[in-house]
Every structure is written in structure tokens, then in C-alpha cells.
The first five atom37 places (N, CA, C, CB, O) and aatype in JSON, in Angstrom:
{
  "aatype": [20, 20, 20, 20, 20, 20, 20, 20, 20, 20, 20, 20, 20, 20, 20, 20, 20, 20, 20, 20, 20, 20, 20, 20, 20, 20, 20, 20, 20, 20, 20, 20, 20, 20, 20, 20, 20, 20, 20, 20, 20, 20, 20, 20, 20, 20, 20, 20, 20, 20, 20, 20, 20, 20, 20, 20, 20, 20, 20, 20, 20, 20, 20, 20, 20, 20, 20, 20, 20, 20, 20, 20, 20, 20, 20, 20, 20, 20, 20, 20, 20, 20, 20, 20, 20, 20, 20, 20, 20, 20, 20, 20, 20, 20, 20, 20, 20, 20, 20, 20, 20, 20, 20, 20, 20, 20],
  "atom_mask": [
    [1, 1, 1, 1, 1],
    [1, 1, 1, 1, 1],
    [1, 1, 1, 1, 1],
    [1, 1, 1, 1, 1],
    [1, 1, 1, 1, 1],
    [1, 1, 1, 1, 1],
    [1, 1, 1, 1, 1],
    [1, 1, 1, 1, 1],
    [1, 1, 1, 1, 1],
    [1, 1, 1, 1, 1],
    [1, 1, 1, 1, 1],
    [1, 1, 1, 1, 1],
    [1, 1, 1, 1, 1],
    [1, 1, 1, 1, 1],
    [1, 1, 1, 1, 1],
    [1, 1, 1, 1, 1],
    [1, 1, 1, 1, 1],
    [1, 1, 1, 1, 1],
    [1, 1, 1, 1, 1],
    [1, 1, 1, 1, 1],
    [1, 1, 1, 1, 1],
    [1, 1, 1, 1, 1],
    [1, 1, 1, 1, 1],
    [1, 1, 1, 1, 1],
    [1, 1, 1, 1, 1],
    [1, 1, 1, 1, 1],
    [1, 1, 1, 1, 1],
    [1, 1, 1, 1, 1],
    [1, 1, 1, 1, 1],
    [1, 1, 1, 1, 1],
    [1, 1, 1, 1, 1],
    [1, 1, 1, 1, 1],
    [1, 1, 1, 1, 1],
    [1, 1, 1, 1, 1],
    [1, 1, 1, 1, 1],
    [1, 1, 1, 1, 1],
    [1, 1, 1, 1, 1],
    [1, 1, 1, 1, 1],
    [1, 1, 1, 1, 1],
    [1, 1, 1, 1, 1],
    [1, 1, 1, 1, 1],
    [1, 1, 1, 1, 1],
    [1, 1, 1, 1, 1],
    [1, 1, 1, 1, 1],
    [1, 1, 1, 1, 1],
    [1, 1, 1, 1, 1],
    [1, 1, 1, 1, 1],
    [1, 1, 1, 1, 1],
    [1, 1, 1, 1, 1],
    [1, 1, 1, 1, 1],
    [1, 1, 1, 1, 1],
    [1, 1, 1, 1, 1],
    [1, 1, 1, 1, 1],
    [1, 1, 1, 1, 1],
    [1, 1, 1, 1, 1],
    [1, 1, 1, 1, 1],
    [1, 1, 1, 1, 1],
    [1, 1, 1, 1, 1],
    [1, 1, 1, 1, 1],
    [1, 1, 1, 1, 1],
    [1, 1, 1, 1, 1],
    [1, 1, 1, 1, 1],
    [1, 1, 1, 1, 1],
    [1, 1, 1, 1, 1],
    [1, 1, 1, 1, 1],
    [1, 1, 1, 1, 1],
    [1, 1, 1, 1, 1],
    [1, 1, 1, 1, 1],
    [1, 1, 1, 1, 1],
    [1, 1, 1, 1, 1],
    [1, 1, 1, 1, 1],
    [1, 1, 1, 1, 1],
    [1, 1, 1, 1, 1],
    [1, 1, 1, 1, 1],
    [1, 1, 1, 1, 1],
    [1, 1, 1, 1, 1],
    [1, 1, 1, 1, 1],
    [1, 1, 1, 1, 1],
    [1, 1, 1, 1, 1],
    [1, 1, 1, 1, 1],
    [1, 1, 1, 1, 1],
    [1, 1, 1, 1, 1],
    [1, 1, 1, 1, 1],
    [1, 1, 1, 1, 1],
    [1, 1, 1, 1, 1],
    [1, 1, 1, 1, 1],
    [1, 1, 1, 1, 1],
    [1, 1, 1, 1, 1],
    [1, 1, 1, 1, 1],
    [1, 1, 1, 1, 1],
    [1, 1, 1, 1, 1],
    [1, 1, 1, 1, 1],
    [1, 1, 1, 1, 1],
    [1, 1, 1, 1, 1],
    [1, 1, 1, 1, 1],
    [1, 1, 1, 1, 1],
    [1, 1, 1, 1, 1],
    [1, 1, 1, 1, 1],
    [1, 1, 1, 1, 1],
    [1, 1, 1, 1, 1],
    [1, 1, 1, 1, 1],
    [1, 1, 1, 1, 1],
    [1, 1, 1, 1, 1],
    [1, 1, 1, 1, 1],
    [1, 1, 1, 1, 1],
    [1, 1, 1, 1, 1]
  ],
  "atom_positions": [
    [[0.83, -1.18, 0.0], [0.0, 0.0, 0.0], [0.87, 1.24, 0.0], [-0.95, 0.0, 1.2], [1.91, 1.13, 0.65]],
    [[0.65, 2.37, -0.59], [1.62, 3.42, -1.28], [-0.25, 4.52, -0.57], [2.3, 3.08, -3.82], [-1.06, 5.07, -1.31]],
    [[-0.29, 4.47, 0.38], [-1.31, 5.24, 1.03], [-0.92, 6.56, 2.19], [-2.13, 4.12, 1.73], [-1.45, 7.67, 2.33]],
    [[-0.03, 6.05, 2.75], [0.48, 7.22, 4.19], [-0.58, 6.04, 5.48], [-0.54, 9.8, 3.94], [-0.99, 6.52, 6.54]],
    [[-0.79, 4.78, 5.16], [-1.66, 4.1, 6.31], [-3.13, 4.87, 7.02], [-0.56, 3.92, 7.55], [-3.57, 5.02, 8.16]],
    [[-3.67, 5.36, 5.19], [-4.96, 5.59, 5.27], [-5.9, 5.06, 6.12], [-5.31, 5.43, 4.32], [-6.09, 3.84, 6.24]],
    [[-6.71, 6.19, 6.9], [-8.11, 5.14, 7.81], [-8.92, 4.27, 6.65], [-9.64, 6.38, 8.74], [-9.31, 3.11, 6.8]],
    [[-9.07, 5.08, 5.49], [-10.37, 4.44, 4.42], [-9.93, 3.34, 3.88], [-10.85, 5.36, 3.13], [-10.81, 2.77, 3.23]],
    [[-8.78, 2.76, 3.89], [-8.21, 1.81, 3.08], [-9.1, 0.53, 3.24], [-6.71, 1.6, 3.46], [-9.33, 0.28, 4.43]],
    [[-9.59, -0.24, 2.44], [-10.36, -1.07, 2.58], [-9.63, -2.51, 3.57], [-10.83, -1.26, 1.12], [-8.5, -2.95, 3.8]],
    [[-10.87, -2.81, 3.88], [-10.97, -3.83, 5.09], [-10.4, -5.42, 4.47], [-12.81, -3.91, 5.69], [-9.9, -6.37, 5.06]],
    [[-10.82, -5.14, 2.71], [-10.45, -6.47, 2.36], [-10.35, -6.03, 0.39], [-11.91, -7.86, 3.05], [-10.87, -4.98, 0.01]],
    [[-9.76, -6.81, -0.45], [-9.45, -6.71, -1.6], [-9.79, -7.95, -2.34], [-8.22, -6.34, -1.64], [-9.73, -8.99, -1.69]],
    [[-10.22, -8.05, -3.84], [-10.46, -8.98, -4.23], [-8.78, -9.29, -5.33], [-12.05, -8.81, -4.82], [-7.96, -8.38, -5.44]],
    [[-8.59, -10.39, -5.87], [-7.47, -10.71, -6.31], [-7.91, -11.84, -7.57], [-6.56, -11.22, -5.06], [-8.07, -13.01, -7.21]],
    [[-8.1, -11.5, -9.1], [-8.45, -12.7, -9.43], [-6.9, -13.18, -10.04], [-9.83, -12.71, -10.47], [-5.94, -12.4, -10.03]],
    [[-6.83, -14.45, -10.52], [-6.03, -15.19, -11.2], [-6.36, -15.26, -12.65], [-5.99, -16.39, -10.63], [-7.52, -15.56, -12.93]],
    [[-5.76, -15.1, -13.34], [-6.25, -15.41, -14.85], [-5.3, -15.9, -16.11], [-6.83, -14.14, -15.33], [-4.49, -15.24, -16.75]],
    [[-5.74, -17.42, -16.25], [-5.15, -18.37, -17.03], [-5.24, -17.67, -18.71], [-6.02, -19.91, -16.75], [-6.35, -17.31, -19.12]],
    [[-4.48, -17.57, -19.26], [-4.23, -17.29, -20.43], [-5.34, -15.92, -20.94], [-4.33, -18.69, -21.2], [-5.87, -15.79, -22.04]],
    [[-5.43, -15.21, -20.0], [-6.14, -14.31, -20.07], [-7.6, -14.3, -19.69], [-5.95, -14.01, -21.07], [-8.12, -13.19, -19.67]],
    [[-8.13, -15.03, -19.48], [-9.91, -15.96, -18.51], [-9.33, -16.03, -16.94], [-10.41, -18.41, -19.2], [-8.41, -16.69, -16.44]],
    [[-10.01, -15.33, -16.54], [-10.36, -15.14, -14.77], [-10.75, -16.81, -14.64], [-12.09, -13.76, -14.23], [-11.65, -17.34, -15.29]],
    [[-9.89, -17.51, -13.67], [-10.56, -18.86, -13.44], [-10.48, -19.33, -11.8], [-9.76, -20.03, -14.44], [-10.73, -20.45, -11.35]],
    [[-10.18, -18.44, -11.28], [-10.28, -18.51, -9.34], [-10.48, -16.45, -8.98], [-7.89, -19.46, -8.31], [-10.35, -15.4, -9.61]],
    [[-10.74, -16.76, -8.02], [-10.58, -14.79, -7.49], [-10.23, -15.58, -5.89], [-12.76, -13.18, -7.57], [-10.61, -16.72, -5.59]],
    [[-9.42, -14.66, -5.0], [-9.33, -14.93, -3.41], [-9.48, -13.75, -2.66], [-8.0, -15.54, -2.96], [-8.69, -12.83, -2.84]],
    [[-10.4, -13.65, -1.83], [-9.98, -12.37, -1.03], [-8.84, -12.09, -0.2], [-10.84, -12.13, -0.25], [-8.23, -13.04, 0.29]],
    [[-8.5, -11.01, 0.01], [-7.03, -10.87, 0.61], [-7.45, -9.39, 1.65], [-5.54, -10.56, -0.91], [-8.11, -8.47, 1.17]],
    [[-7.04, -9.37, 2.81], [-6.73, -8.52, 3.73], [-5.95, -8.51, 4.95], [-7.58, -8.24, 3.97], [-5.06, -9.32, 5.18]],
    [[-6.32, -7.51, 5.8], [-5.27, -7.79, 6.96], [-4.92, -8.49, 7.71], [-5.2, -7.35, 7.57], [-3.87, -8.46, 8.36]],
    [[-6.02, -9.44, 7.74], [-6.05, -10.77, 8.24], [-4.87, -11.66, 7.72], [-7.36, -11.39, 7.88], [-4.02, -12.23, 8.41]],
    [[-4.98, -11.67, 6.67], [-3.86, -12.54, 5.86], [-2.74, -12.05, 5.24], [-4.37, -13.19, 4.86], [-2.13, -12.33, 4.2]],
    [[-2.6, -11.05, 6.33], [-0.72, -10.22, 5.9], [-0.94, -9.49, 4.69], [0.87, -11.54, 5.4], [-0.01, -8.77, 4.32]],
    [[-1.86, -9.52, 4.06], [-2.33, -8.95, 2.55], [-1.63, -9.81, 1.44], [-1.85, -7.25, 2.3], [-1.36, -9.27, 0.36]],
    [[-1.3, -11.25, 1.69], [-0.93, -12.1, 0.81], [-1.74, -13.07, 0.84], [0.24, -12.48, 0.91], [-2.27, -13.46, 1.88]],
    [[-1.99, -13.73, -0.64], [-2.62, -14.71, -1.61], [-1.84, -15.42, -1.74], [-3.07, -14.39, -2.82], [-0.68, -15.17, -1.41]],
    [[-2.37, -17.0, -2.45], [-1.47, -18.1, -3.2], [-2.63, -18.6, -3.57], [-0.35, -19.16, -2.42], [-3.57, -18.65, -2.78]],
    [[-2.75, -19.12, -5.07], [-2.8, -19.98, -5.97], [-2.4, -21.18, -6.06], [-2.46, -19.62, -6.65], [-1.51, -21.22, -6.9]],
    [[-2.65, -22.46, -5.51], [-2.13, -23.46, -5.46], [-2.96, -24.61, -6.45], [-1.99, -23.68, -4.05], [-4.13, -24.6, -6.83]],
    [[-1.92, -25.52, -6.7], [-1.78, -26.93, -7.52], [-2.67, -26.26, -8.78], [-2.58, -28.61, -6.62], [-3.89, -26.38, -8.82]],
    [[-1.84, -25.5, -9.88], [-2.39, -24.85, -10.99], [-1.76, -26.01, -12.28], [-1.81, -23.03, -11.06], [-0.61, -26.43, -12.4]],
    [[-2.64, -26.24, -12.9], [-2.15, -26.75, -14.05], [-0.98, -26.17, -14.66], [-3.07, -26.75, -14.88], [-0.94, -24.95, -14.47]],
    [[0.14, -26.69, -15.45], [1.18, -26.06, -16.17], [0.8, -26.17, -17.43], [2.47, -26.56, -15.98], [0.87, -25.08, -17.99]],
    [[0.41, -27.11, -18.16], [0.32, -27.14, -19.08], [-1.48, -27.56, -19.62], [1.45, -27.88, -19.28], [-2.38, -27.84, -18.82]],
    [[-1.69, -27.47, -21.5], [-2.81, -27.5, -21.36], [-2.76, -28.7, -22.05], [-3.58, -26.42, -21.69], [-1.63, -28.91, -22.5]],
    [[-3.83, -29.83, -22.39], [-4.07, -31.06, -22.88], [-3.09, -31.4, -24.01], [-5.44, -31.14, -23.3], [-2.66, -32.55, -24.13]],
    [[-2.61, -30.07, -25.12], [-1.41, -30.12, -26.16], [-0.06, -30.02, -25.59], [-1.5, -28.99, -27.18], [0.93, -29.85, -26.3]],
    [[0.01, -30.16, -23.83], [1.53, -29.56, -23.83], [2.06, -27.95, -24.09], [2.2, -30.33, -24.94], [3.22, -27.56, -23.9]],
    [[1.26, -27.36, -24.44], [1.23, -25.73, -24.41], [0.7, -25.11, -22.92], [0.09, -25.17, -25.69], [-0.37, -24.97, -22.32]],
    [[2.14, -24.83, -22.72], [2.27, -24.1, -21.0], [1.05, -23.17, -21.07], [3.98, -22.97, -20.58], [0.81, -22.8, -22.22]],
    [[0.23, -22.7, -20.13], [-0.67, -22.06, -19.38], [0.22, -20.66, -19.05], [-1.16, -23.01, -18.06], [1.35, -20.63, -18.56]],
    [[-0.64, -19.45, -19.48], [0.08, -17.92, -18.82], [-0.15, -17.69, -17.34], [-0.62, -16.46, -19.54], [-0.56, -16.57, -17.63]],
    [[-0.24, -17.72, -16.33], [-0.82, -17.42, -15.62], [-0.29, -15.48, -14.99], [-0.74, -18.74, -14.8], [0.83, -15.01, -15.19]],
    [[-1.15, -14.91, -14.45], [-1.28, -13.67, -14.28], [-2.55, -13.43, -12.74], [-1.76, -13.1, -15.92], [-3.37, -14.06, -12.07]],
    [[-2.1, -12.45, -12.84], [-3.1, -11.79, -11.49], [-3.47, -10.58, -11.58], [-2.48, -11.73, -10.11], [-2.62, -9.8, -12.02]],
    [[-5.0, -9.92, -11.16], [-5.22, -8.52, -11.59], [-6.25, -8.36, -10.1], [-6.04, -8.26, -13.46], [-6.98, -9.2, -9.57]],
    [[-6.01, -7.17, -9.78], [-6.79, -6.85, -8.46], [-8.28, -5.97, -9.06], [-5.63, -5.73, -7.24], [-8.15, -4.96, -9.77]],
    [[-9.03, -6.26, -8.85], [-10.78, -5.94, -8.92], [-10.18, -4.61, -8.3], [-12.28, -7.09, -7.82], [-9.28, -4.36, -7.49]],
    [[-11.3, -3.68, -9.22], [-11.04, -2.04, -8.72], [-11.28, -1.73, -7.33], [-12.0, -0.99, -9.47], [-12.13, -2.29, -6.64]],
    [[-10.34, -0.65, -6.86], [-10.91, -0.04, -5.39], [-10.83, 0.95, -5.93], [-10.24, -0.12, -3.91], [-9.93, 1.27, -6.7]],
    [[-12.34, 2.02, -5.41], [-12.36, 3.3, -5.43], [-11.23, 4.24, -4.67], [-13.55, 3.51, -4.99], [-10.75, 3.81, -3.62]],
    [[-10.89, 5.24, -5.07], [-9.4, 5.81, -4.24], [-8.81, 5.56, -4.79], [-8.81, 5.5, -3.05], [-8.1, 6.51, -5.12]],
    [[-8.38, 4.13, -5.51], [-6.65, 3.29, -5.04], [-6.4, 3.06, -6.92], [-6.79, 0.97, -3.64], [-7.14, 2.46, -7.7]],
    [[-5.08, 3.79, -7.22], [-4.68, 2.83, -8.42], [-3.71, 1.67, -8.61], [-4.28, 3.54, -9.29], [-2.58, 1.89, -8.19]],
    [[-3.95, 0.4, -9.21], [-3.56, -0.61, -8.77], [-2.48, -1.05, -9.55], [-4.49, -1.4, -8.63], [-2.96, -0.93, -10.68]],
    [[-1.14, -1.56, -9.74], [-0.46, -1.8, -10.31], [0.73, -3.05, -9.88], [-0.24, -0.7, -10.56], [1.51, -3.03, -8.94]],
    [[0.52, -4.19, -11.02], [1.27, -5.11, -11.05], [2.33, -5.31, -11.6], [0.85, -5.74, -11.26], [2.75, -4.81, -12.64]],
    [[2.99, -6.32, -10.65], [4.55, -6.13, -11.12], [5.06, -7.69, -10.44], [5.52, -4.4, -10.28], [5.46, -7.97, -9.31]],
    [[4.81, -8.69, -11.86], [4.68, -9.83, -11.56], [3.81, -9.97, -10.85], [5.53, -10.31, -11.21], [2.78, -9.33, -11.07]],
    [[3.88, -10.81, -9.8], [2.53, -11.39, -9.03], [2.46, -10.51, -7.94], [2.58, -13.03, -8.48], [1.8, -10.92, -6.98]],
    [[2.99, -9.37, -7.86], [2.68, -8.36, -6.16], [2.25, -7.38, -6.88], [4.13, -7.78, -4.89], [2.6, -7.09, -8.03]],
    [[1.18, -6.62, -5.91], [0.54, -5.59, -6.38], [0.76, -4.4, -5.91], [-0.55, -5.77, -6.33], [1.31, -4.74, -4.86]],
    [[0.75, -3.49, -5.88], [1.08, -2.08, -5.21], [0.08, -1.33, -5.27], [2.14, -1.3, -5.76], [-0.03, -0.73, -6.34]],
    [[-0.96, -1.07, -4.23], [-2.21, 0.15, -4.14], [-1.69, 1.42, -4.13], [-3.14, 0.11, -2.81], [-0.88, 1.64, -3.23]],
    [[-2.01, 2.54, -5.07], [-1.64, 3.98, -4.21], [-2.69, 4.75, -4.73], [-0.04, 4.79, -4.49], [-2.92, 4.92, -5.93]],
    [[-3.51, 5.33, -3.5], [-4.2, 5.77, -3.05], [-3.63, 7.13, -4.05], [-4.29, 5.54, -1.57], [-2.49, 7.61, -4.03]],
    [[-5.09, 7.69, -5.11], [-5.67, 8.6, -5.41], [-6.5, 9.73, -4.96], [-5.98, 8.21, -5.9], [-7.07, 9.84, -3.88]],
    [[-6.47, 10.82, -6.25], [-7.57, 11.57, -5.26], [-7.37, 12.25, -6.29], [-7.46, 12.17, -3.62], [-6.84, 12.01, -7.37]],
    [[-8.33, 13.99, -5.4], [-8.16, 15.57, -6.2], [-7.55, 15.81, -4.93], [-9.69, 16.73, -6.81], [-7.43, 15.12, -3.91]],
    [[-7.06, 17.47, -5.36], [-6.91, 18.38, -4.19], [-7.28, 19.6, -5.33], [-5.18, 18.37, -3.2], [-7.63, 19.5, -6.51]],
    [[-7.1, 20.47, -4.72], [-6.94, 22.15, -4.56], [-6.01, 22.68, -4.66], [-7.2, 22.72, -3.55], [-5.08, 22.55, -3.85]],
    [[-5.97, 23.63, -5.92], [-4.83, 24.51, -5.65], [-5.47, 26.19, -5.91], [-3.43, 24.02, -6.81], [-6.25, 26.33, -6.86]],
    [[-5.2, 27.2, -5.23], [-5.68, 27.58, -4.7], [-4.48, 28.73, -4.99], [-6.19, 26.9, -3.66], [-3.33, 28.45, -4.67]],
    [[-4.87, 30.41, -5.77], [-3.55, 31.73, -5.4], [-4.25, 33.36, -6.18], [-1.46, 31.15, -6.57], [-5.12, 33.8, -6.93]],
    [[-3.67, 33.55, -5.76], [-4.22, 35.16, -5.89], [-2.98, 35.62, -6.81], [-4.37, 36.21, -4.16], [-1.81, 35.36, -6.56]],
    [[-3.47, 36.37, -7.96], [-2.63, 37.12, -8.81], [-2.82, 38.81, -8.36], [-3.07, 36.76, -10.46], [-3.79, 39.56, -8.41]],
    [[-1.28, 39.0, -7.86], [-1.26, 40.55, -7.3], [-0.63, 41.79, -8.82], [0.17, 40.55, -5.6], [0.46, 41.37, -9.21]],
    [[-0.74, 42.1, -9.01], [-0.4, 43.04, -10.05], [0.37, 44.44, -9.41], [-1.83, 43.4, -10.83], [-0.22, 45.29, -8.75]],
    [[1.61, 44.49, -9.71], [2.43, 46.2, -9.42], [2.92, 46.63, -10.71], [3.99, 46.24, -8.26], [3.96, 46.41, -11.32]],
    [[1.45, 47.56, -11.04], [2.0, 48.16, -12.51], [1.2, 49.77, -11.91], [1.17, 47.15, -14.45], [1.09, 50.65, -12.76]],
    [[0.79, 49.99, -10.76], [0.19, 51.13, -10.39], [-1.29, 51.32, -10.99], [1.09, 52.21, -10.78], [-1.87, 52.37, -11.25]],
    [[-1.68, 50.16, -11.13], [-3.3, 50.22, -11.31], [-3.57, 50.66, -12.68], [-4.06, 51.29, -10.27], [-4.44, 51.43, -13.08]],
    [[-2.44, 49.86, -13.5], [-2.28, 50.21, -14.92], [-4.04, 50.4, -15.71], [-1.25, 48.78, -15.68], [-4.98, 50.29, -14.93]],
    [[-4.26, 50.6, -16.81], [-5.84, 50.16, -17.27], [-5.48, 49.45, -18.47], [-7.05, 51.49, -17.62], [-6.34, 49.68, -19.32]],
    [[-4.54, 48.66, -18.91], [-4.34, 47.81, -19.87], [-4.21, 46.68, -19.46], [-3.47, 48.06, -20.58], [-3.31, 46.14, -20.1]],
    [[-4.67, 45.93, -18.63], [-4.35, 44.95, -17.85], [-5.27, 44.06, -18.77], [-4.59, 45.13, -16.21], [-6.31, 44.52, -19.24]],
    [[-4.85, 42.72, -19.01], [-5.53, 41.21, -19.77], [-6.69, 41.33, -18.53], [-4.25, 39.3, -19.8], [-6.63, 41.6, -17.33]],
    [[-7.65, 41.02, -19.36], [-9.08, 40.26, -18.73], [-8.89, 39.42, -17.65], [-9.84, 39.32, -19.74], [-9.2, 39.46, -16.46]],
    [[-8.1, 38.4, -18.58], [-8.3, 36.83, -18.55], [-6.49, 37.01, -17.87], [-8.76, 35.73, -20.54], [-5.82, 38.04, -18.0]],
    [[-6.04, 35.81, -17.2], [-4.86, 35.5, -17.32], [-4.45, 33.93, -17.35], [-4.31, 36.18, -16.37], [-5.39, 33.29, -16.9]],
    [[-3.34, 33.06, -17.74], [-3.84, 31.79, -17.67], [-2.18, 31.27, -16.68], [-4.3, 30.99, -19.56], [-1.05, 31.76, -16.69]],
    [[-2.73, 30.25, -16.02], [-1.63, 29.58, -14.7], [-1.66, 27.86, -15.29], [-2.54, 29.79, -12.52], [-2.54, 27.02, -15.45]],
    [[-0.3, 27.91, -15.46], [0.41, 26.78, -15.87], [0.58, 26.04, -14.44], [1.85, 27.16, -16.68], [1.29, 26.5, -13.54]],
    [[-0.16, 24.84, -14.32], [0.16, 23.95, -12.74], [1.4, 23.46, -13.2], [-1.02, 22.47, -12.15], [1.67, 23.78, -14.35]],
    [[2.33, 22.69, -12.54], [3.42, 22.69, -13.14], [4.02, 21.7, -11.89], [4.07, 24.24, -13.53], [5.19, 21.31, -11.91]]
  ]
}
């Protein structure tokens, strides 16, 4: 978790497995269980002898963007904020001053 040990962080996460690209188990995972999964006694190969992909993708959490890297996942907690400034002007109260002005976030 890439959060700061958010209060909202969910209580539990879903985790599916997916064989050659087809979801074919999901496990829940939380604090209970160290926040680790296993997949056990998976086929290697398929009826031709052509190895099986296997992969893992975490079911969305609101807040959180999720990203895999091999079989561990890394949550980090999203959002908006505010940014927030006052444009002061020292030209002596010129009267050619732009309408409009535009602020590069940066």
C-alpha cells in the first residue's frame, strides 16, 4: 500500500487469477492474511503440452490505483486536491491589464 496508512483503506481486496487471459479462481485478501494470496496446484500445461500464462489482476478499489509487477501488487491511493492563489499586479493600477490570465500547474 503506497497510502500514508490511510483510515479508508479497505478492510479487504479482491485478487483474481487469470489463465491465459480468462479469470478462473478470485481470493480475497486482507489484513487478516498479511495482505498475501497463493494460488495453489495450478495446471502447467494444457491437454497439447502448451504451458498455461498465468497472471493476477486486483478488482477495482475506489481511491486506489492498482499496479502489477509480476505477481505483487502495489495500491496507491488517489484523489483531487486544490490549488488555490491570488494574482497581485504592481504596474500602479495600470488600465491595460488582460481580462483573462492563464496559470500553468506545473
Amino acid at each position: 500500500w503506497k497510502d500514508d496508512n490511510a483510515t479508508d483503506r479497505p478492510e479487504m481486496i479482491k485478487v483474481d487469477l487469470l489463465q491465459n487471459g480468462t479469470v478462473i479462481a478470485t481470493q480475497e485478501v486482507s489484513k487478516a492474511t498479511d495482505w498475501k494470496y497463493e494460488f495453489k496446484d495450478l495446471a502447467a500445461y494444457d491437454v497439447n503440452g502448451v504451458a498455461y500464462k498465468y497472471e493476477v489482476k486486483e478488482q477495482p478499489i475506489a481511491g486506489y490505483e492498482s499496479k502489477v509487477r509480476g505477481y505483487d501488487i502495489t495500491n496507491t491511493k488517489v484523489g483531487e486536491t486544490k490549488v488555490e492563489g491570488t494574482k497581485t499586479w504592481n504596474d500602479n493600477n495600470a488600465t491595460d491589464r488582460p481580462s483573462t490570465i492563464k496559470v500553468d500547474l506545473l
